[in-house]
Structure formats: structure tokens, C-alpha cells
């Protein structure tokens, strides 16, 4: 079955955007996934097609109205649609590879992109939305976050990634480690060489070297990921193998 993404936005022209190109674009053209983007404004009922209003309690900015959003959601999610309804917001749960994996394994998703200060809490509650953030920074709207989330999911759909591009060893893979460094020809470039072991042809040693580099990079750059990986592998034992991390 086709993995389907429905987008609710004030800027439907932003889709598929970059996802119409390269790997995702080919998969879209080939029917591996499908996209429909809808203008929230087209669900407004007044003459001015109003989608927002001033915040209750005062303050800066505007808030998106619950009635217009609810009608829009009903318009793109038919009764019985089992896809998760995701509201992209900096206050949501942080997107990670395990969330991406489980979304990619499902039927698709409905993505609500907010603008202004936010959306009325009542429609978030009534529609049981999943609030998701792509990182601890604030974007001008949810659209670019939606593109990021979709990109991460689409590359995991069956047949999208080439065999050579296996997801098994990449960063945030099953082991929860960052990826080791890569090299290619020329063997020497600007006086810089390739680590000898990679040219040795000794597959077991190469695998050992790559694993050690992955662990070192993860420890140095992402102590949070390292702690999780370490716990997965018996905690103190792993620290004993790497005294510097203790
Ligand atoms: N909208 C604005 N900032 C965002 C973020 N960091 N993640 C998801 N949606 C957003």
C-alpha cells in the first residue's frame, strides 16, 4: 500500500519542494509514497477567509482558530483514517530515528504546519494530536519541519534506498552510534593520507577500526547518545574499555 502524507498548511506551494527531487522525488513519481497538500485557508468560512485571531488573555501574535483547523482536518482525514495526526511545534517531542522508523512502518501521516504564535489548545486535545519538534530552535513555521520529517521517513520506505545505502550502519542505526569517517581516492590529497588499515584488505581489522572510530566520535560529540549506548551494552563494562570516558 502507498505510504501517504497529507499536509495542512497556509503555504501548500512549499510541497513537495525538495522532496520532488532525487531519491524521494523518484519514489513519489513511482508511487512508493503519495503527497497531498491542502491550504488551511480554503476551509475558512467567512468572507475574509480568516484562519487566526488574537490570543485569549492578551499578548503578542495570533493564534490559529480551532473551528477552521478542525474542519480542515476532517476534510483530509476520512472516518477510519488510521494515520497519526502530527502537529509540528518547537514544544513537541523531539523527532529521533526510532520515531522516524515507526512512522515509516505505518500507513503514512497527516502533518499540521502551524504559523503565528500557535494553534488553539482545544483542537490539539480534541483531535489527540502528536506534537513533534525537529530540534531545539524556532522555525518560522512547521513547513520546513514537515519536509525534514518526511525526508527521514521516505528514505526508509521499502525500495527507496539503494542496497548499497543500507540503513544498518549509518548514524543513529541499531547500535545508537554516530558513523565512522569515510575516505576514497586519491590515496593522498593535499598531503593527507587514508588510514593504513582501510587499505590493508583485512576485513575484520577494518570493521574493528570503524567500530572504534564510531565509539570515539559518539563519546566525544554526543555524550547523551554514548550514555544510552553504554547502558545497552552493560554500562560500566564499556566505560572500563574506554577509561577516558569515565
Ligand atoms: N515550528 C517552529 N519551530 C519548529 C521546530 N523546531 N520543530 C517543529 N516545528 C516547528
PDB file of C-alpha atoms and ligand atoms in Angstrom:
ATOM      1  CA  UNK A   1       0.000   0.000   0.000  1.00  0.00           C
ATOM      2  CA  UNK A   2       1.185   3.519  -0.773  1.00  0.00           C
ATOM      3  CA  UNK A   3       2.549   5.485   2.188  1.00  0.00           C
ATOM      4  CA  UNK A   4       0.549   8.710   2.196  1.00  0.00           C
ATOM      5  CA  UNK A   5       1.387  12.112   3.648  1.00  0.00           C
ATOM      6  CA  UNK A   6      -1.325  14.757   3.877  1.00  0.00           C
ATOM      7  CA  UNK A   7      -0.221  18.280   4.725  1.00  0.00           C
ATOM      8  CA  UNK A   8      -2.295  21.075   6.205  1.00  0.00           C
ATOM      9  CA  UNK A   9      -0.568  24.409   5.687  1.00  0.00           C
ATOM     10  CA  UNK A  10      -1.061  28.051   4.715  1.00  0.00           C
ATOM     11  CA  UNK A  11       1.650  27.512   2.069  1.00  0.00           C
ATOM     12  CA  UNK A  12       0.797  24.365   0.058  1.00  0.00           C
ATOM     13  CA  UNK A  13       3.199  25.541  -2.691  1.00  0.00           C
ATOM     14  CA  UNK A  14       6.074  24.598  -0.371  1.00  0.00           C
ATOM     15  CA  UNK A  15       5.289  20.899  -1.091  1.00  0.00           C
ATOM     16  CA  UNK A  16       6.727  18.609  -2.343  1.00  0.00           C
ATOM     17  CA  UNK A  17       9.542  21.196  -2.719  1.00  0.00           C
ATOM     18  CA  UNK A  18      12.884  19.426  -2.337  1.00  0.00           C
ATOM     19  CA  UNK A  19      11.066  16.097  -1.886  1.00  0.00           C
ATOM     20  CA  UNK A  20      10.127  16.245  -5.578  1.00  0.00           C
ATOM     21  CA  UNK A  21      13.806  15.692  -6.451  1.00  0.00           C
ATOM     22  CA  UNK A  22      16.397  12.946  -6.081  1.00  0.00           C
ATOM     23  CA  UNK A  23      15.557   9.731  -4.190  1.00  0.00           C
ATOM     24  CA  UNK A  24      12.284  10.989  -2.676  1.00  0.00           C
ATOM     25  CA  UNK A  25      11.176  12.540  -5.987  1.00  0.00           C
ATOM     26  CA  UNK A  26      11.745   9.292  -7.871  1.00  0.00           C
ATOM     27  CA  UNK A  27       9.824   7.365  -5.214  1.00  0.00           C
ATOM     28  CA  UNK A  28       6.993   9.918  -5.383  1.00  0.00           C
ATOM     29  CA  UNK A  29       6.798   9.638  -9.179  1.00  0.00           C
ATOM     30  CA  UNK A  30       6.919   5.839  -8.898  1.00  0.00           C
ATOM     31  CA  UNK A  31       4.045   5.678  -6.400  1.00  0.00           C
ATOM     32  CA  UNK A  32       6.012   4.397  -3.372  1.00  0.00           C
ATOM     33  CA  UNK A  33       4.617   7.344  -1.457  1.00  0.00           C
ATOM     34  CA  UNK A  34       1.978   9.969  -2.168  1.00  0.00           C
ATOM     35  CA  UNK A  35       1.523  13.545  -1.035  1.00  0.00           C
ATOM     36  CA  UNK A  36      -1.451  15.879  -0.864  1.00  0.00           C
ATOM     37  CA  UNK A  37      -1.015  19.418   0.446  1.00  0.00           C
ATOM     38  CA  UNK A  38      -4.056  21.468   1.470  1.00  0.00           C
ATOM     39  CA  UNK A  39      -4.455  25.183   2.091  1.00  0.00           C
ATOM     40  CA  UNK A  40      -5.955  25.647   5.581  1.00  0.00           C
ATOM     41  CA  UNK A  41      -7.410  28.934   4.369  1.00  0.00           C
ATOM     42  CA  UNK A  42      -9.672  27.101   1.935  1.00  0.00           C
ATOM     43  CA  UNK A  43     -11.519  25.659   4.966  1.00  0.00           C
ATOM     44  CA  UNK A  44     -12.315  29.088   6.435  1.00  0.00           C
ATOM     45  CA  UNK A  45     -15.978  30.048   6.195  1.00  0.00           C
ATOM     46  CA  UNK A  46     -16.036  33.846   6.443  1.00  0.00           C
ATOM     47  CA  UNK A  47     -15.716  36.353   3.637  1.00  0.00           C
ATOM     48  CA  UNK A  48     -12.117  37.180   4.523  1.00  0.00           C
ATOM     49  CA  UNK A  49     -11.133  33.518   4.885  1.00  0.00           C
ATOM     50  CA  UNK A  50      -9.844  34.171   8.419  1.00  0.00           C
ATOM     51  CA  UNK A  51      -7.739  31.399   9.983  1.00  0.00           C
ATOM     52  CA  UNK A  52      -6.422  33.165  13.104  1.00  0.00           C
ATOM     53  CA  UNK A  53      -7.426  35.535  15.868  1.00  0.00           C
ATOM     54  CA  UNK A  54      -5.922  37.380  18.852  1.00  0.00           C
ATOM     55  CA  UNK A  55      -4.816  35.287  21.845  1.00  0.00           C
ATOM     56  CA  UNK A  56      -7.255  34.925  24.725  1.00  0.00           C
ATOM     57  CA  UNK A  57      -5.683  36.618  27.748  1.00  0.00           C
ATOM     58  CA  UNK A  58      -3.793  39.071  25.551  1.00  0.00           C
ATOM     59  CA  UNK A  59      -0.231  39.101  24.342  1.00  0.00           C
ATOM     60  CA  UNK A  60       1.629  39.314  21.059  1.00  0.00           C
ATOM     61  CA  UNK A  61       0.909  37.431  17.852  1.00  0.00           C
ATOM     62  CA  UNK A  62      -2.065  35.498  16.577  1.00  0.00           C
ATOM     63  CA  UNK A  63      -3.473  32.030  17.293  1.00  0.00           C
ATOM     64  CA  UNK A  64      -4.947  29.671  14.698  1.00  0.00           C
ATOM     65  CA  UNK A  65      -8.673  29.052  15.243  1.00  0.00           C
ATOM     66  CA  UNK A  66      -9.839  25.608  16.389  1.00  0.00           C
ATOM     67  CA  UNK A  67     -13.009  25.547  14.261  1.00  0.00           C
ATOM     68  CA  UNK A  68     -11.197  26.193  10.971  1.00  0.00           C
ATOM     69  CA  UNK A  69      -8.455  23.670  11.808  1.00  0.00           C
ATOM     70  CA  UNK A  70     -10.974  21.014  12.833  1.00  0.00           C
ATOM     71  CA  UNK A  71     -12.862  21.398   9.555  1.00  0.00           C
ATOM     72  CA  UNK A  72      -9.571  21.183   7.644  1.00  0.00           C
ATOM     73  CA  UNK A  73      -8.547  18.014   9.496  1.00  0.00           C
ATOM     74  CA  UNK A  74     -11.948  16.446   8.861  1.00  0.00           C
ATOM     75  CA  UNK A  75     -11.554  17.346   5.205  1.00  0.00           C
ATOM     76  CA  UNK A  76      -8.286  15.434   4.728  1.00  0.00           C
ATOM     77  CA  UNK A  77      -8.774  12.584   7.234  1.00  0.00           C
ATOM     78  CA  UNK A  78     -11.773  10.475   6.303  1.00  0.00           C
ATOM     79  CA  UNK A  79     -13.552   8.465   9.021  1.00  0.00           C
ATOM     80  CA  UNK A  80     -11.379   5.471   9.890  1.00  0.00           C
ATOM     81  CA  UNK A  81      -8.110   7.065   8.699  1.00  0.00           C
ATOM     82  CA  UNK A  82      -5.541   5.413  10.987  1.00  0.00           C
ATOM     83  CA  UNK A  83      -2.623   7.738  10.208  1.00  0.00           C
ATOM     84  CA  UNK A  84      -1.180   9.704  13.134  1.00  0.00           C
ATOM     85  CA  UNK A  85      -2.058  13.403  13.155  1.00  0.00           C
ATOM     86  CA  UNK A  86       1.174  15.278  13.868  1.00  0.00           C
ATOM     87  CA  UNK A  87       1.369  18.947  14.821  1.00  0.00           C
ATOM     88  CA  UNK A  88       4.851  20.351  14.180  1.00  0.00           C
ATOM     89  CA  UNK A  89       5.846  22.658  17.004  1.00  0.00           C
ATOM     90  CA  UNK A  90       9.040  23.535  18.892  1.00  0.00           C
ATOM     91  CA  UNK A  91       7.346  22.378  22.098  1.00  0.00           C
ATOM     92  CA  UNK A  92       6.742  18.853  20.770  1.00  0.00           C
ATOM     93  CA  UNK A  93       8.574  15.626  21.485  1.00  0.00           C
ATOM     94  CA  UNK A  94      11.980  15.630  19.756  1.00  0.00           C
ATOM     95  CA  UNK A  95      11.991  13.710  16.483  1.00  0.00           C
ATOM     96  CA  UNK A  96      14.514  10.856  16.518  1.00  0.00           C
ATOM     97  CA  UNK A  97      15.353   7.885  14.344  1.00  0.00           C
ATOM     98  CA  UNK A  98      13.159   5.481  16.312  1.00  0.00           C
ATOM     99  CA  UNK A  99      10.125   7.750  15.808  1.00  0.00           C
ATOM    100  CA  UNK A 100      11.041   8.002  12.118  1.00  0.00           C
ATOM    101  CA  UNK A 101      11.292   4.204  11.845  1.00  0.00           C
ATOM    102  CA  UNK A 102       7.902   3.612  13.391  1.00  0.00           C
ATOM    103  CA  UNK A 103       6.259   6.286  11.210  1.00  0.00           C
ATOM    104  CA  UNK A 104       7.828   4.764   8.080  1.00  0.00           C
ATOM    105  CA  UNK A 105       6.423   1.346   9.049  1.00  0.00           C
ATOM    106  CA  UNK A 106       2.886   2.756   9.315  1.00  0.00           C
ATOM    107  CA  UNK A 107       0.386   3.897   6.654  1.00  0.00           C
ATOM    108  CA  UNK A 108       1.748   7.484   6.488  1.00  0.00           C
ATOM    109  CA  UNK A 109       0.876  10.636   8.416  1.00  0.00           C
ATOM    110  CA  UNK A 110      -1.128  13.837   8.468  1.00  0.00           C
ATOM    111  CA  UNK A 111       1.064  16.866   9.201  1.00  0.00           C
ATOM    112  CA  UNK A 112      -0.329  20.115  10.543  1.00  0.00           C
ATOM    113  CA  UNK A 113       2.008  23.055   9.972  1.00  0.00           C
ATOM    114  CA  UNK A 114       1.433  25.991  12.278  1.00  0.00           C
ATOM    115  CA  UNK A 115       2.279  29.634  11.676  1.00  0.00           C
ATOM    116  CA  UNK A 116       1.732  32.578  14.026  1.00  0.00           C
ATOM    117  CA  UNK A 117       2.083  32.021  17.799  1.00  0.00           C
ATOM    118  CA  UNK A 118       0.494  28.597  17.683  1.00  0.00           C
ATOM    119  CA  UNK A 119      -2.854  26.868  17.462  1.00  0.00           C
ATOM    120  CA  UNK A 120      -5.779  26.755  19.885  1.00  0.00           C
ATOM    121  CA  UNK A 121      -5.133  24.063  22.535  1.00  0.00           C
ATOM    122  CA  UNK A 122      -8.695  22.724  22.276  1.00  0.00           C
ATOM    123  CA  UNK A 123      -8.226  21.327  18.769  1.00  0.00           C
ATOM    124  CA  UNK A 124      -4.909  19.730  19.821  1.00  0.00           C
ATOM    125  CA  UNK A 125      -6.786  17.946  22.634  1.00  0.00           C
ATOM    126  CA  UNK A 126      -9.964  17.156  20.685  1.00  0.00           C
ATOM    127  CA  UNK A 127      -8.042  15.612  17.783  1.00  0.00           C
ATOM    128  CA  UNK A 128      -5.491  13.903  20.025  1.00  0.00           C
ATOM    129  CA  UNK A 129      -2.555  15.344  18.059  1.00  0.00           C
ATOM    130  CA  UNK A 130       1.008  14.144  18.468  1.00  0.00           C
ATOM    131  CA  UNK A 131       3.204  17.216  18.938  1.00  0.00           C
ATOM    132  CA  UNK A 132       6.634  16.833  17.348  1.00  0.00           C
ATOM    133  CA  UNK A 133       9.686  19.125  17.233  1.00  0.00           C
ATOM    134  CA  UNK A 134      12.669  18.651  14.927  1.00  0.00           C
ATOM    135  CA  UNK A 135      15.107  20.392  17.266  1.00  0.00           C
ATOM    136  CA  UNK A 136      15.600  22.994  19.959  1.00  0.00           C
ATOM    137  CA  UNK A 137      15.358  26.071  17.756  1.00  0.00           C
ATOM    138  CA  UNK A 138      12.410  28.024  16.387  1.00  0.00           C
ATOM    139  CA  UNK A 139      11.499  27.986  12.701  1.00  0.00           C
ATOM    140  CA  UNK A 140       9.161  30.494  11.078  1.00  0.00           C
ATOM    141  CA  UNK A 141       6.596  27.746  10.556  1.00  0.00           C
ATOM    142  CA  UNK A 142       6.098  23.992  10.617  1.00  0.00           C
ATOM    143  CA  UNK A 143       6.536  23.521   6.859  1.00  0.00           C
ATOM    144  CA  UNK A 144      10.313  23.068   6.834  1.00  0.00           C
ATOM    145  CA  UNK A 145       9.991  20.767   9.848  1.00  0.00           C
ATOM    146  CA  UNK A 146       7.407  18.714   7.928  1.00  0.00           C
ATOM    147  CA  UNK A 147       9.830  18.417   4.984  1.00  0.00           C
ATOM    148  CA  UNK A 148      12.553  17.177   7.348  1.00  0.00           C
ATOM    149  CA  UNK A 149      10.262  14.604   8.965  1.00  0.00           C
ATOM    150  CA  UNK A 150       9.044  13.356   5.572  1.00  0.00           C
ATOM    151  CA  UNK A 151      12.564  13.123   4.127  1.00  0.00           C
ATOM    152  CA  UNK A 152      13.675  10.980   7.071  1.00  0.00           C
ATOM    153  CA  UNK A 153      10.665   8.647   6.690  1.00  0.00           C
ATOM    154  CA  UNK A 154      10.622   8.331   2.901  1.00  0.00           C
ATOM    155  CA  UNK A 155      14.218   7.143   2.602  1.00  0.00           C
ATOM    156  CA  UNK A 156      13.273   4.190   4.837  1.00  0.00           C
ATOM    157  CA  UNK A 157      10.305   3.068   2.717  1.00  0.00           C
ATOM    158  CA  UNK A 158      10.915  -0.291   1.003  1.00  0.00           C
ATOM    159  CA  UNK A 159      12.750   0.151  -2.301  1.00  0.00           C
ATOM    160  CA  UNK A 160      13.661   3.838  -1.840  1.00  0.00           C
ATOM    161  CA  UNK A 161      17.268   3.441  -0.697  1.00  0.00           C
ATOM    162  CA  UNK A 162      19.653   1.508  -2.890  1.00  0.00           C
ATOM    163  CA  UNK A 163      21.095  -1.735  -1.493  1.00  0.00           C
ATOM    164  CA  UNK A 164      24.497  -0.032  -1.077  1.00  0.00           C
ATOM    165  CA  UNK A 165      22.880   2.619   1.080  1.00  0.00           C
ATOM    166  CA  UNK A 166      21.818   0.238   3.831  1.00  0.00           C
ATOM    167  CA  UNK A 167      20.413   1.946   6.919  1.00  0.00           C
ATOM    168  CA  UNK A 168      22.061  -0.630   9.176  1.00  0.00           C
ATOM    169  CA  UNK A 169      25.435   1.064   9.715  1.00  0.00           C
ATOM    170  CA  UNK A 170      24.567   4.733   9.404  1.00  0.00           C
ATOM    171  CA  UNK A 171      24.430   7.239  12.276  1.00  0.00           C
ATOM    172  CA  UNK A 172      21.561   6.562  14.704  1.00  0.00           C
ATOM    173  CA  UNK A 173      21.379   2.962  13.447  1.00  0.00           C
ATOM    174  CA  UNK A 174      20.600  -0.077  15.575  1.00  0.00           C
ATOM    175  CA  UNK A 175      23.695   0.441  17.776  1.00  0.00           C
ATOM    176  CA  UNK A 176      22.868   4.066  18.546  1.00  0.00           C
ATOM    177  CA  UNK A 177      26.343   5.244  17.455  1.00  0.00           C
ATOM    178  CA  UNK A 178      27.409   8.016  15.082  1.00  0.00           C
ATOM    179  CA  UNK A 179      29.027   6.977  11.823  1.00  0.00           C
ATOM    180  CA  UNK A 180      32.776   6.382  11.384  1.00  0.00           C
ATOM    181  CA  UNK A 181      34.781   8.582   8.925  1.00  0.00           C
ATOM    182  CA  UNK A 182      34.807   7.757   5.198  1.00  0.00           C
ATOM    183  CA  UNK A 183      37.636   8.005   2.633  1.00  0.00           C
ATOM    184  CA  UNK A 184      38.020   7.455  -1.099  1.00  0.00           C
ATOM    185  CA  UNK A 185      40.624   8.069  -3.815  1.00  0.00           C
ATOM    186  CA  UNK A 186      43.058   9.726  -4.212  1.00  0.00           C
ATOM    187  CA  UNK A 187      45.131   7.842  -1.601  1.00  0.00           C
ATOM    188  CA  UNK A 188      46.943  11.096  -0.836  1.00  0.00           C
ATOM    189  CA  UNK A 189      45.293  14.522  -1.070  1.00  0.00           C
ATOM    190  CA  UNK A 190      46.921  17.800  -0.025  1.00  0.00           C
ATOM    191  CA  UNK A 191      49.432  15.782   1.977  1.00  0.00           C
ATOM    192  CA  UNK A 192      46.670  13.923   3.828  1.00  0.00           C
ATOM    193  CA  UNK A 193      46.596  10.142   3.653  1.00  0.00           C
ATOM    194  CA  UNK A 194      43.994   7.438   4.255  1.00  0.00           C
ATOM    195  CA  UNK A 195      44.386   5.372   7.466  1.00  0.00           C
ATOM    196  CA  UNK A 196      46.556   2.322   6.575  1.00  0.00           C
ATOM    197  CA  UNK A 197      44.059  -0.177   7.938  1.00  0.00           C
ATOM    198  CA  UNK A 198      41.475   0.815   5.305  1.00  0.00           C
ATOM    199  CA  UNK A 199      43.936  -0.108   2.548  1.00  0.00           C
ATOM    200  CA  UNK A 200      45.001  -3.382   4.215  1.00  0.00           C
ATOM    201  CA  UNK A 201      42.216  -5.530   2.773  1.00  0.00           C
ATOM    202  CA  UNK A 202      41.820  -7.069   6.228  1.00  0.00           C
ATOM    203  CA  UNK A 203      38.046  -7.006   6.665  1.00  0.00           C
ATOM    204  CA  UNK A 204      37.939  -7.922  10.342  1.00  0.00           C
ATOM    205  CA  UNK A 205      40.508  -5.230  11.220  1.00  0.00           C
ATOM    206  CA  UNK A 206      38.646  -2.665   9.131  1.00  0.00           C
ATOM    207  CA  UNK A 207      35.413  -3.487  10.938  1.00  0.00           C
ATOM    208  CA  UNK A 208      37.208  -3.183  14.285  1.00  0.00           C
ATOM    209  CA  UNK A 209      38.717   0.194  13.322  1.00  0.00           C
ATOM    210  CA  UNK A 210      35.357   1.532  12.128  1.00  0.00           C
ATOM    211  CA  UNK A 211      33.655   0.411  15.308  1.00  0.00           C
ATOM    212  CA  UNK A 212      36.327   2.070  17.474  1.00  0.00           C
ATOM    213  CA  UNK A 213      36.046   5.326  15.473  1.00  0.00           C
ATOM    214  CA  UNK A 214      32.244   5.275  15.791  1.00  0.00           C
ATOM    215  CA  UNK A 215      32.515   4.836  19.536  1.00  0.00           C
ATOM    216  CA  UNK A 216      35.157   7.596  19.858  1.00  0.00           C
ATOM    217  CA  UNK A 217      33.144  10.117  17.808  1.00  0.00           C
ATOM    218  CA  UNK A 218      29.952   9.313  19.723  1.00  0.00           C
ATOM    219  CA  UNK A 219      31.700   9.669  23.097  1.00  0.00           C
ATOM    220  CA  UNK A 220      33.285  12.990  22.108  1.00  0.00           C
ATOM    221  CA  UNK A 221      30.355  14.624  20.325  1.00  0.00           C
ATOM    222  CA  UNK A 222      27.254  13.138  21.900  1.00  0.00           C
ATOM    223  CA  UNK A 223      27.707  12.057  25.499  1.00  0.00           C
ATOM    224  CA  UNK A 224      23.905  11.639  25.667  1.00  0.00           C
ATOM    225  CA  UNK A 225      23.914   9.015  22.889  1.00  0.00           C
ATOM    226  CA  UNK A 226      27.031   7.402  24.341  1.00  0.00           C
ATOM    227  CA  UNK A 227      25.388   7.002  27.749  1.00  0.00           C
ATOM    228  CA  UNK A 228      22.408   5.273  26.125  1.00  0.00           C
ATOM    229  CA  UNK A 229      24.633   3.016  24.009  1.00  0.00           C
ATOM    230  CA  UNK A 230      26.748   2.234  27.033  1.00  0.00           C
ATOM    231  CA  UNK A 231      23.708   1.259  29.102  1.00  0.00           C
ATOM    232  CA  UNK A 232      22.595  -1.020  26.236  1.00  0.00           C
ATOM    233  CA  UNK A 233      25.957  -2.799  26.441  1.00  0.00           C
ATOM    234  CA  UNK A 234      26.242  -3.315  30.175  1.00  0.00           C
ATOM    235  CA  UNK A 235      27.249   0.179  31.325  1.00  0.00           C
ATOM    236  CA  UNK A 236      30.360   0.103  33.479  1.00  0.00           C
ATOM    237  CA  UNK A 237      31.968  -2.625  31.324  1.00  0.00           C
ATOM    238  CA  UNK A 238      32.045  -0.323  28.311  1.00  0.00           C
ATOM    239  CA  UNK A 239      33.434   2.533  30.382  1.00  0.00           C
ATOM    240  CA  UNK A 240      36.212   0.221  31.606  1.00  0.00           C
ATOM    241  CA  UNK A 241      37.168  -0.420  27.965  1.00  0.00           C
ATOM    242  CA  UNK A 242      37.390   3.353  27.432  1.00  0.00           C
ATOM    243  CA  UNK A 243      38.868   4.828  30.622  1.00  0.00           C
ATOM    244  CA  UNK A 244      38.881   8.341  29.084  1.00  0.00           C
ATOM    245  CA  UNK A 245      35.078   8.356  29.075  1.00  0.00           C
ATOM    246  CA  UNK A 246      34.757   7.575  32.776  1.00  0.00           C
TER     247      UNK A 246
HETATM  248  N1  LIG B   1       7.842  25.028  14.131  1.00  0.00           N
HETATM  249  C1  LIG B   1       8.666  26.022  14.506  1.00  0.00           C
HETATM  250  N2  LIG B   1       9.813  25.543  15.012  1.00  0.00           N
HETATM  251  C2  LIG B   1       9.713  24.187  14.950  1.00  0.00           C
HETATM  252  C3  LIG B   1      10.568  23.119  15.337  1.00  0.00           C
HETATM  253  N3  LIG B   1      11.770  23.329  15.881  1.00  0.00           N
HETATM  254  N4  LIG B   1      10.142  21.868  15.135  1.00  0.00           N
HETATM  255  C4  LIG B   1       8.927  21.632  14.603  1.00  0.00           C
HETATM  256  N5  LIG B   1       8.071  22.587  14.225  1.00  0.00           N
HETATM  257  C5  LIG B   1       8.457  23.870  14.388  1.00  0.00           C
END
